[in-house]
């Protein structure tokens, strides 16, 4: 059974920092990438940052220079360090894992989401 356990969300003042964690277990096959998405009230879910198995990263423009995604391979854990948080970063943040359980097949998994609230 696949589980993505997220932690680290909370309430922070503008300019503050938070570190999100997502530990994946039960993944079959190879992990292609791990990522963080977010969804604010009334908005679509959007990609925040992604890290692939070779270690290359991709960030949304809004995250560049403020957020850092990293991965601990041995623990199948992905982190999102968020600095200089602003009220517009308020959202539910979701962990996403894409894996290949067998050749030619890709599967997406989602965490339950963790709330990040930034007060002005």
PDB file of C-alpha atoms in Angstrom:
ATOM      1  CA  UNK A   1       0.000   0.000   0.000  1.00  0.00           C
ATOM      2  CA  UNK A   2       1.404   3.347  -1.059  1.00  0.00           C
ATOM      3  CA  UNK A   3       1.512   6.090   1.530  1.00  0.00           C
ATOM      4  CA  UNK A   4       2.677   9.675   1.225  1.00  0.00           C
ATOM      5  CA  UNK A   5       2.932  11.235   4.664  1.00  0.00           C
ATOM      6  CA  UNK A   6       3.297  15.007   4.659  1.00  0.00           C
ATOM      7  CA  UNK A   7       4.276  17.235   7.524  1.00  0.00           C
ATOM      8  CA  UNK A   8       5.563  20.704   8.264  1.00  0.00           C
ATOM      9  CA  UNK A   9       2.668  22.944   7.366  1.00  0.00           C
ATOM     10  CA  UNK A  10       1.344  25.604   9.686  1.00  0.00           C
ATOM     11  CA  UNK A  11       0.816  29.276  10.333  1.00  0.00           C
ATOM     12  CA  UNK A  12       3.666  31.719   9.805  1.00  0.00           C
ATOM     13  CA  UNK A  13       4.027  35.458   9.492  1.00  0.00           C
ATOM     14  CA  UNK A  14       5.003  37.079   6.238  1.00  0.00           C
ATOM     15  CA  UNK A  15       8.743  36.837   5.729  1.00  0.00           C
ATOM     16  CA  UNK A  16       8.963  33.633   7.724  1.00  0.00           C
ATOM     17  CA  UNK A  17      10.000  30.134   6.726  1.00  0.00           C
ATOM     18  CA  UNK A  18       8.576  26.643   6.747  1.00  0.00           C
ATOM     19  CA  UNK A  19       9.944  23.277   5.738  1.00  0.00           C
ATOM     20  CA  UNK A  20       7.586  20.677   4.333  1.00  0.00           C
ATOM     21  CA  UNK A  21       8.407  16.973   4.313  1.00  0.00           C
ATOM     22  CA  UNK A  22       6.853  14.065   2.448  1.00  0.00           C
ATOM     23  CA  UNK A  23       7.848  10.489   3.139  1.00  0.00           C
ATOM     24  CA  UNK A  24       6.786   7.944   0.533  1.00  0.00           C
ATOM     25  CA  UNK A  25       6.438   4.265   1.318  1.00  0.00           C
ATOM     26  CA  UNK A  26       5.176   1.244  -0.569  1.00  0.00           C
ATOM     27  CA  UNK A  27       6.247   2.602  -3.967  1.00  0.00           C
ATOM     28  CA  UNK A  28       6.797  -0.195  -6.472  1.00  0.00           C
ATOM     29  CA  UNK A  29       9.395   0.263  -9.173  1.00  0.00           C
ATOM     30  CA  UNK A  30      11.461   3.350  -9.826  1.00  0.00           C
ATOM     31  CA  UNK A  31      10.527   6.888  -8.892  1.00  0.00           C
ATOM     32  CA  UNK A  32      10.661   9.239 -11.858  1.00  0.00           C
ATOM     33  CA  UNK A  33      10.158  12.422  -9.898  1.00  0.00           C
ATOM     34  CA  UNK A  34       8.820  13.851  -6.655  1.00  0.00           C
ATOM     35  CA  UNK A  35       7.084  17.205  -6.535  1.00  0.00           C
ATOM     36  CA  UNK A  36       5.111  19.705  -4.518  1.00  0.00           C
ATOM     37  CA  UNK A  37       1.897  21.267  -5.751  1.00  0.00           C
ATOM     38  CA  UNK A  38      -0.358  23.753  -4.052  1.00  0.00           C
ATOM     39  CA  UNK A  39      -3.971  24.766  -4.280  1.00  0.00           C
ATOM     40  CA  UNK A  40      -5.319  28.030  -2.930  1.00  0.00           C
ATOM     41  CA  UNK A  41      -9.055  28.535  -2.307  1.00  0.00           C
ATOM     42  CA  UNK A  42     -10.893  29.048  -5.574  1.00  0.00           C
ATOM     43  CA  UNK A  43      -7.813  28.317  -7.671  1.00  0.00           C
ATOM     44  CA  UNK A  44      -6.495  25.374  -9.613  1.00  0.00           C
ATOM     45  CA  UNK A  45      -3.786  23.146  -8.254  1.00  0.00           C
ATOM     46  CA  UNK A  46      -0.398  24.315  -9.521  1.00  0.00           C
ATOM     47  CA  UNK A  47       3.111  22.954  -9.585  1.00  0.00           C
ATOM     48  CA  UNK A  48       5.455  24.569  -7.073  1.00  0.00           C
ATOM     49  CA  UNK A  49       8.625  22.522  -7.525  1.00  0.00           C
ATOM     50  CA  UNK A  50       9.744  19.189  -8.918  1.00  0.00           C
ATOM     51  CA  UNK A  51      12.866  17.078  -8.510  1.00  0.00           C
ATOM     52  CA  UNK A  52      13.634  14.183 -10.813  1.00  0.00           C
ATOM     53  CA  UNK A  53      15.562  11.049 -10.003  1.00  0.00           C
ATOM     54  CA  UNK A  54      18.757  12.336 -11.609  1.00  0.00           C
ATOM     55  CA  UNK A  55      18.394  15.330  -9.298  1.00  0.00           C
ATOM     56  CA  UNK A  56      17.390  18.049 -11.701  1.00  0.00           C
ATOM     57  CA  UNK A  57      14.898  20.572 -10.368  1.00  0.00           C
ATOM     58  CA  UNK A  58      12.134  22.694 -11.789  1.00  0.00           C
ATOM     59  CA  UNK A  59      10.391  25.597 -10.045  1.00  0.00           C
ATOM     60  CA  UNK A  60       7.360  27.718 -10.658  1.00  0.00           C
ATOM     61  CA  UNK A  61       8.299  31.345 -11.266  1.00  0.00           C
ATOM     62  CA  UNK A  62       6.652  32.273  -7.969  1.00  0.00           C
ATOM     63  CA  UNK A  63       8.930  29.864  -6.110  1.00  0.00           C
ATOM     64  CA  UNK A  64      12.254  30.675  -7.735  1.00  0.00           C
ATOM     65  CA  UNK A  65      14.746  32.221  -5.353  1.00  0.00           C
ATOM     66  CA  UNK A  66      12.585  31.559  -2.282  1.00  0.00           C
ATOM     67  CA  UNK A  67      11.833  27.823  -2.243  1.00  0.00           C
ATOM     68  CA  UNK A  68      14.225  24.892  -2.453  1.00  0.00           C
ATOM     69  CA  UNK A  69      13.202  21.323  -3.187  1.00  0.00           C
ATOM     70  CA  UNK A  70      15.461  18.484  -2.122  1.00  0.00           C
ATOM     71  CA  UNK A  71      15.274  14.757  -1.818  1.00  0.00           C
ATOM     72  CA  UNK A  72      16.654  12.099   0.476  1.00  0.00           C
ATOM     73  CA  UNK A  73      16.869   9.095  -1.810  1.00  0.00           C
ATOM     74  CA  UNK A  74      17.478   6.446   0.830  1.00  0.00           C
ATOM     75  CA  UNK A  75      14.296   7.448   2.652  1.00  0.00           C
ATOM     76  CA  UNK A  76      12.166   8.279  -0.398  1.00  0.00           C
ATOM     77  CA  UNK A  77      11.546  11.627   1.221  1.00  0.00           C
ATOM     78  CA  UNK A  78      11.158  14.988  -0.459  1.00  0.00           C
ATOM     79  CA  UNK A  79      11.451  18.352   1.245  1.00  0.00           C
ATOM     80  CA  UNK A  80      10.369  21.851   0.380  1.00  0.00           C
ATOM     81  CA  UNK A  81      12.197  24.636   2.176  1.00  0.00           C
ATOM     82  CA  UNK A  82      10.129  27.789   1.877  1.00  0.00           C
ATOM     83  CA  UNK A  83      11.671  31.132   2.778  1.00  0.00           C
ATOM     84  CA  UNK A  84      10.384  34.690   2.551  1.00  0.00           C
ATOM     85  CA  UNK A  85       6.825  33.438   2.650  1.00  0.00           C
ATOM     86  CA  UNK A  86       4.097  35.824   1.580  1.00  0.00           C
ATOM     87  CA  UNK A  87       0.316  35.782   2.085  1.00  0.00           C
ATOM     88  CA  UNK A  88      -0.130  34.703  -1.528  1.00  0.00           C
ATOM     89  CA  UNK A  89       1.707  31.484  -0.666  1.00  0.00           C
ATOM     90  CA  UNK A  90      -1.244  30.478   1.505  1.00  0.00           C
ATOM     91  CA  UNK A  91      -2.585  27.191   0.160  1.00  0.00           C
ATOM     92  CA  UNK A  92      -2.859  23.490   0.754  1.00  0.00           C
ATOM     93  CA  UNK A  93       0.415  21.933  -0.343  1.00  0.00           C
ATOM     94  CA  UNK A  94       0.349  18.447  -1.846  1.00  0.00           C
ATOM     95  CA  UNK A  95       3.157  15.975  -2.293  1.00  0.00           C
ATOM     96  CA  UNK A  96       3.223  14.177  -5.645  1.00  0.00           C
ATOM     97  CA  UNK A  97       5.219  11.103  -6.648  1.00  0.00           C
ATOM     98  CA  UNK A  98       5.427   9.686 -10.152  1.00  0.00           C
ATOM     99  CA  UNK A  99       6.734   6.162 -10.522  1.00  0.00           C
ATOM    100  CA  UNK A 100       7.199   3.411 -13.073  1.00  0.00           C
ATOM    101  CA  UNK A 101       6.049   0.109 -11.553  1.00  0.00           C
ATOM    102  CA  UNK A 102       6.779  -1.773 -14.788  1.00  0.00           C
ATOM    103  CA  UNK A 103       8.033  -0.817 -18.263  1.00  0.00           C
ATOM    104  CA  UNK A 104       5.724   1.552 -20.113  1.00  0.00           C
ATOM    105  CA  UNK A 105       3.524   2.322 -17.123  1.00  0.00           C
ATOM    106  CA  UNK A 106       3.577   5.502 -15.051  1.00  0.00           C
ATOM    107  CA  UNK A 107       1.556   6.044 -11.901  1.00  0.00           C
ATOM    108  CA  UNK A 108       0.886   9.244  -9.961  1.00  0.00           C
ATOM    109  CA  UNK A 109       0.417   9.306  -6.207  1.00  0.00           C
ATOM    110  CA  UNK A 110      -0.791  12.208  -4.056  1.00  0.00           C
ATOM    111  CA  UNK A 111      -0.460  13.039  -0.410  1.00  0.00           C
ATOM    112  CA  UNK A 112      -3.353  14.204   1.709  1.00  0.00           C
ATOM    113  CA  UNK A 113      -2.184  17.808   1.710  1.00  0.00           C
ATOM    114  CA  UNK A 114      -0.828  20.090   4.403  1.00  0.00           C
ATOM    115  CA  UNK A 115      -2.109  23.590   5.057  1.00  0.00           C
ATOM    116  CA  UNK A 116       0.270  26.542   4.858  1.00  0.00           C
ATOM    117  CA  UNK A 117      -1.103  29.866   6.036  1.00  0.00           C
ATOM    118  CA  UNK A 118       0.923  33.069   5.838  1.00  0.00           C
ATOM    119  CA  UNK A 119      -0.390  36.052   7.760  1.00  0.00           C
ATOM    120  CA  UNK A 120       0.392  39.618   6.779  1.00  0.00           C
TER     121      UNK A 120
END
